[in-house]
XYZ file of C-alpha atoms in Angstrom:
318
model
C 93.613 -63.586 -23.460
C 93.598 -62.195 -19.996
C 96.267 -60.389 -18.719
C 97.932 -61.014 -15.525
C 96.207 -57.970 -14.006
C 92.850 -58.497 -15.159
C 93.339 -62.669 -13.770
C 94.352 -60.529 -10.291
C 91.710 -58.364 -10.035
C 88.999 -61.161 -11.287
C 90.339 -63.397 -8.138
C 89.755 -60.355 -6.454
C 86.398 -59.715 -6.509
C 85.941 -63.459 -6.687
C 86.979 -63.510 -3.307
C 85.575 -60.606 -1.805
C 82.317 -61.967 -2.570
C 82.878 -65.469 -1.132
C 83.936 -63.814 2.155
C 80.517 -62.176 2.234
C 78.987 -65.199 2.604
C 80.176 -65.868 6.186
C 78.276 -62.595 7.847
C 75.660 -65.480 9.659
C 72.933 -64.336 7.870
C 69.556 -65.672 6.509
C 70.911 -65.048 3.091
C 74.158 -66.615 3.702
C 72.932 -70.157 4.490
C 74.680 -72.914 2.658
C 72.157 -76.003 3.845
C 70.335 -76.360 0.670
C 69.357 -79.973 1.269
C 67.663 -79.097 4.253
C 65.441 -76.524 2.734
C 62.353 -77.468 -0.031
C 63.283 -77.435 -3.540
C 61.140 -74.864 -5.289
C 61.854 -76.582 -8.438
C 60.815 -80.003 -7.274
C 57.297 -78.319 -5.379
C 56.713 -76.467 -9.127
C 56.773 -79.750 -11.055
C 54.573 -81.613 -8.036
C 52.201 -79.054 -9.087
C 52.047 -79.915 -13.013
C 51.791 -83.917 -11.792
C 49.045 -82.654 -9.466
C 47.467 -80.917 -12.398
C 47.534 -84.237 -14.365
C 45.844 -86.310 -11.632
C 43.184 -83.302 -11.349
C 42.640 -83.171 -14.986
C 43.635 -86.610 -16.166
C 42.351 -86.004 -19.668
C 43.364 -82.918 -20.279
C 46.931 -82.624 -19.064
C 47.904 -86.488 -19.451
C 51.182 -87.540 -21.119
C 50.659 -87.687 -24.837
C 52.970 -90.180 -24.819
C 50.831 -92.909 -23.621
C 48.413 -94.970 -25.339
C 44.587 -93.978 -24.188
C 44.221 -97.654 -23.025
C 47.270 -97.108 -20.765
C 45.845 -94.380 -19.250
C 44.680 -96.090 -15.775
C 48.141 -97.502 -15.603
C 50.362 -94.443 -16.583
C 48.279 -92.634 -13.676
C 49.292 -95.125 -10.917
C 52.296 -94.628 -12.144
C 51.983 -90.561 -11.545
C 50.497 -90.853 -8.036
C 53.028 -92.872 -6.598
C 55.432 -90.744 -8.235
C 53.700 -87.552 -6.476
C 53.250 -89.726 -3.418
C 57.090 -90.214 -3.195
C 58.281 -86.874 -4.097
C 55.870 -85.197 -1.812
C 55.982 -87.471 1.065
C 60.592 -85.907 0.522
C 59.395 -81.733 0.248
C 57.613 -82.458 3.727
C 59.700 -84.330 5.415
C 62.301 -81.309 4.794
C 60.152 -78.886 5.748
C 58.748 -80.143 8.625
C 61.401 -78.964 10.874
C 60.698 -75.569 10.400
C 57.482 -76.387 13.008
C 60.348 -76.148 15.153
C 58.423 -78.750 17.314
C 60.925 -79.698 20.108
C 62.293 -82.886 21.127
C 61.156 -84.915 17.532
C 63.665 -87.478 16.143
C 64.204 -87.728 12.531
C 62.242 -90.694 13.226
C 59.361 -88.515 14.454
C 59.231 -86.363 11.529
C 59.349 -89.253 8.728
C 56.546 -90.837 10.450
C 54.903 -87.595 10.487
C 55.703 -86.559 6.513
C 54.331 -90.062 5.416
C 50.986 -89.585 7.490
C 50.362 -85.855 5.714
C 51.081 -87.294 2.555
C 48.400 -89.648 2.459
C 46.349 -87.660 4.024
C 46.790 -85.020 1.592
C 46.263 -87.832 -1.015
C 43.013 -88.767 0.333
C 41.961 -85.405 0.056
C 42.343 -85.376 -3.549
C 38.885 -86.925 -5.061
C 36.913 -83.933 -2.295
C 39.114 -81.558 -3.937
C 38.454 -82.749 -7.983
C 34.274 -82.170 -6.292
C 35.065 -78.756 -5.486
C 36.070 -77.927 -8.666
C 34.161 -79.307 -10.551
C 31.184 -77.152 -9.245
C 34.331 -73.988 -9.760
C 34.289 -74.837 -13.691
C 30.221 -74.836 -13.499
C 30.816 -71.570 -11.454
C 32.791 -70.547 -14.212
C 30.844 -71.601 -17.464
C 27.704 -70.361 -16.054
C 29.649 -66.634 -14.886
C 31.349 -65.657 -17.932
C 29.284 -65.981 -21.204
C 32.313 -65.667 -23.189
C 33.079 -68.904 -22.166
C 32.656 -71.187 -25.376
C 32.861 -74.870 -23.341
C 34.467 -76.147 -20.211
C 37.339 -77.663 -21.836
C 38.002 -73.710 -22.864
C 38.292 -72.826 -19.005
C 40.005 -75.779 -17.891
C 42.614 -75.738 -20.644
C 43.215 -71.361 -20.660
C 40.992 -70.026 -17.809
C 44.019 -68.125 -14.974
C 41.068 -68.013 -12.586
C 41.079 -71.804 -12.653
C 44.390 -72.540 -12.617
C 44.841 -70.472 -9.436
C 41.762 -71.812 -7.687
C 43.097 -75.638 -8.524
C 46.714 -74.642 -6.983
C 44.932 -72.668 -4.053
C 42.657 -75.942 -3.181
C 45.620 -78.141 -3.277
C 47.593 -75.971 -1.288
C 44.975 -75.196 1.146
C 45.123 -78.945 1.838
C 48.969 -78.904 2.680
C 48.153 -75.463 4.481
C 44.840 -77.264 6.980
C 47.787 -80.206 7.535
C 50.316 -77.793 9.026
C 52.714 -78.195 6.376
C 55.203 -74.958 6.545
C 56.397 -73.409 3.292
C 55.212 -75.699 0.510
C 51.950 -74.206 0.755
C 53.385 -70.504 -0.066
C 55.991 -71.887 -3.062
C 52.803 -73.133 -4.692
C 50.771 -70.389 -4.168
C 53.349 -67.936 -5.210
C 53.979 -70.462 -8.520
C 49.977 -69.998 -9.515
C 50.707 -66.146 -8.788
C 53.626 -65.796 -10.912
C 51.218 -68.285 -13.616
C 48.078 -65.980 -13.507
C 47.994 -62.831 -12.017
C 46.139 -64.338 -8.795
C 47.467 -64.083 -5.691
C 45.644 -66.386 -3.026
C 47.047 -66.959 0.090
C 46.752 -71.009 1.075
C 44.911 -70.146 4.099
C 41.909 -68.191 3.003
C 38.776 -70.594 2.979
C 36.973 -70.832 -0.166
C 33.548 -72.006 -0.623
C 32.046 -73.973 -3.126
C 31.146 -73.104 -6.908
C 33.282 -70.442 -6.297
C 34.180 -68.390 -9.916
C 37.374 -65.520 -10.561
C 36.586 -63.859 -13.871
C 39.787 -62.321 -15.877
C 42.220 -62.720 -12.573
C 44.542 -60.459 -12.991
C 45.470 -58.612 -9.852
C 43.095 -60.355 -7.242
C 44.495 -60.828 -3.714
C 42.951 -62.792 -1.251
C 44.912 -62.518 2.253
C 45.570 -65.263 5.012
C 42.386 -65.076 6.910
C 39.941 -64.465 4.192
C 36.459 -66.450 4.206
C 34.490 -66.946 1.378
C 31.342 -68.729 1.074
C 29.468 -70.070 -1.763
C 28.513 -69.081 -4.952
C 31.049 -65.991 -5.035
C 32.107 -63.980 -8.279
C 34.953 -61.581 -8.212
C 36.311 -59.847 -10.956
C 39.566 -58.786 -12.068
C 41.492 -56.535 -9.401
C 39.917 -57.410 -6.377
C 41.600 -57.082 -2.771
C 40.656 -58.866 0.289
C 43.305 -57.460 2.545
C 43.871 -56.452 5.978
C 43.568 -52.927 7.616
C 47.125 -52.638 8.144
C 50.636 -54.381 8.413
C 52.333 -52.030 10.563
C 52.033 -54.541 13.837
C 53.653 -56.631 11.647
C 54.660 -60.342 13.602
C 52.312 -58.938 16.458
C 49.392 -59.686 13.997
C 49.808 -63.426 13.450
C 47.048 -65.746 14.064
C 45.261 -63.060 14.173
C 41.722 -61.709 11.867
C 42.853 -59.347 9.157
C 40.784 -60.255 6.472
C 37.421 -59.886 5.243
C 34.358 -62.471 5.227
C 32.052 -62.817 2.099
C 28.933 -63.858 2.774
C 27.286 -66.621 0.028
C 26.002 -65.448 -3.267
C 28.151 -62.296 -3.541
C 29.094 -60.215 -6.408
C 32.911 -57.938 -6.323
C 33.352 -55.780 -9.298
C 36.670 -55.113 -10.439
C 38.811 -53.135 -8.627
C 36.951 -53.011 -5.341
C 38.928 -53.337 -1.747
C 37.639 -54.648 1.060
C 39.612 -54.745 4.215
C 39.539 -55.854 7.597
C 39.028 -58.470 9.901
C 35.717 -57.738 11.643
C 34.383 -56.708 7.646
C 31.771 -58.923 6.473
C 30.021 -58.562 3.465
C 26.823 -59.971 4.144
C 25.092 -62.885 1.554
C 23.802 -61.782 -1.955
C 25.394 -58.087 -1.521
C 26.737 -56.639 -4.846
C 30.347 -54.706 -4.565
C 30.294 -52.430 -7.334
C 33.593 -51.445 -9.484
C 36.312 -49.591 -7.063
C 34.671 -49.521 -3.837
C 36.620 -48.751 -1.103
C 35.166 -50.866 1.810
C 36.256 -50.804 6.183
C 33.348 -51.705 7.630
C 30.289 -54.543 7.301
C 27.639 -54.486 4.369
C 24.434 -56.283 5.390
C 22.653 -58.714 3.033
C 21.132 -57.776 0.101
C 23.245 -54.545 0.108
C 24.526 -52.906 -3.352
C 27.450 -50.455 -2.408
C 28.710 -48.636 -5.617
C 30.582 -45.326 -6.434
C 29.045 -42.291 -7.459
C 29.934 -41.114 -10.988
C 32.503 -38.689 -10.985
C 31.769 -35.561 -13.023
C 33.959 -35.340 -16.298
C 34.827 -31.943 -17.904
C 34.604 -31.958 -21.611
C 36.487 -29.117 -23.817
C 35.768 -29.501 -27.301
C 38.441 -28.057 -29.497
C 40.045 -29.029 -32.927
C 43.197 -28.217 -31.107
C 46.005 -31.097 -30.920
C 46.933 -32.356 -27.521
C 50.119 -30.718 -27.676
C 48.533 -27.778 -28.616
C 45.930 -27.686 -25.457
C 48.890 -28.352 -23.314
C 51.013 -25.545 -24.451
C 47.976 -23.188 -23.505
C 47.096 -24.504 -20.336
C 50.382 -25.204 -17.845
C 47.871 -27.296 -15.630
C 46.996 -29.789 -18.116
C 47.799 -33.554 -17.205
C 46.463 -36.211 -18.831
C 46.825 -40.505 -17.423
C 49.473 -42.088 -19.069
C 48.865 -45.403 -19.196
């Protein structure tokens, strides 16, 4: 039991931090309904996923000659749940002088557009999984990359989003790219362009900024950047080119950067590993790093005996 001192002090602090929350800040907003539920965008994604995939992330719960039915089912559910994250978010367009009329009319036409959009999307990636089975030869079958494969997963959330993005939906677009993110390693933003049998092998730590273009038939590898120059004109820099264009048939090797909005890498280059890259590469090109000399001491010694005779020894710690 709690004394009467402790019970003080607890109301306290209780109160100290409710008062906080009336400074008029961003933070201190109370409006929840008015904003989009994370939570509710996350699980549109898994029912997207389903209607994507039907076979592969269905509801085991159904019978396999319910199938057609059970998926109806799904899109309308999507359809409705959707058609309610837009319609919230829409007002941060901040378009003046639309009714709440104007902006349910508005939510329902982007939803089924976005819908329609759907079977051109399921096209795309199909050629990605080809992109993929033909890339990585430790692929064993397509089911393999559709059911484990990060790079897919994040290229399925980035075309869906992309969608949203083209429609001038606000928000949604970035809680679903940040969900595949948090999912895979794979940080797209939903208004790069991606071209067709486009293939991400490993994923982990790839970013792919706002104004990136990528054509077709593009492989990069695990920690790849596509970013801008620099972020220190911060708002000053919106709408503007900060990202790099990749030419078709590319190759990026892991751990290259390539930055800039006038860069273009042009078609059927090859980006070797950690390539630093500011300015344009014309076709054909292969840019790669020169071998750094290593220094070999051979010595039966311990490491903690080399260290104690040499006070400039460092080593990576990894």
């Amino acid at each position: 039991m709690m004394n009467d001192k402790e019970l003080q002090e607890i109301n306290e602090v209780t109160r100290y931090i409710l008062d906080d929350y009336h400074s008029d800040r961003v933070i201190d907003r109370f409006n929840l309904f008015q904003q989009p539920n994370r939570g509710k965008v996350e699980d549109i994604v898994n029912k997207l996923f389903r209607i994507i995939y039907p076979g592969y992330f269905r509801d085991r719960s159904y019978k396999i000659y319910n199938l057609e039915n059970s998926m109806a089912m799904l899109i309308e559910d999507v359809i409705y749940h959707l058609h309610q994250q837009i319609l919230i978010a829409l007002p941060y367009c901040k378009e003046e002088g639309l009714t709440e009329e104007d902006y349910a009319l508005q939510a329902n036409q982007i939803t089924m557009q976005f819908m329609r959009q759907i079977p051109k999307v399921r096209a795309l990636l199909e050629e990605d999984i080809d992109a993929f089975y033909v890339g990585d030869p430790a692929a064993e079958n397509k089911d393999e990359i559709i059911f484990s494969y990060p790079g897919l997963q994040a290229v399925t959330v980035h075309r869906l989003a992309h969608e949203l993005y083209v429609l001038g939906v606000p928000i949604i677009p970035r809680i679903m790219s940040e969900y595949a993110h948090s999912h895979t390693g794979v940080d797209i933003h939903p208004g790069a362009v991606l071209g067709h049998h486009f293939f991400i092998d490993h994923g982990t730590g790839i970013v792919i900024g706002e104004t990136s273009v990528i054509g077709d038939n593009v492989k990069i590898y695990q920690g790849v950047t596509l970013g801008g120059l620099s972020t220190r004109g911060g708002q000053s820099l919106r709408g503007k080119r900060r990202h790099p264009t990749i030419e078709d048939n590319v190759t990026i090797y892991s751990g290259a950067s390539i930055l800039g909005g006038h860069t273009v890498i042009g078609h059927d280059a090859v980006i070797g590993g950690n390539s630093f890259i500011t300015s344009s590469i014309s076709p054909y090109s292969k840019v790669s790093i020169k071998n750094e000399e290593l220094m070999y001491n051979e010595t039966t010694e311990s490491v903690e005996e080399a260290e104690k005779k040499d006070e400039n020894a460092w080593f990576y710690v990894i």
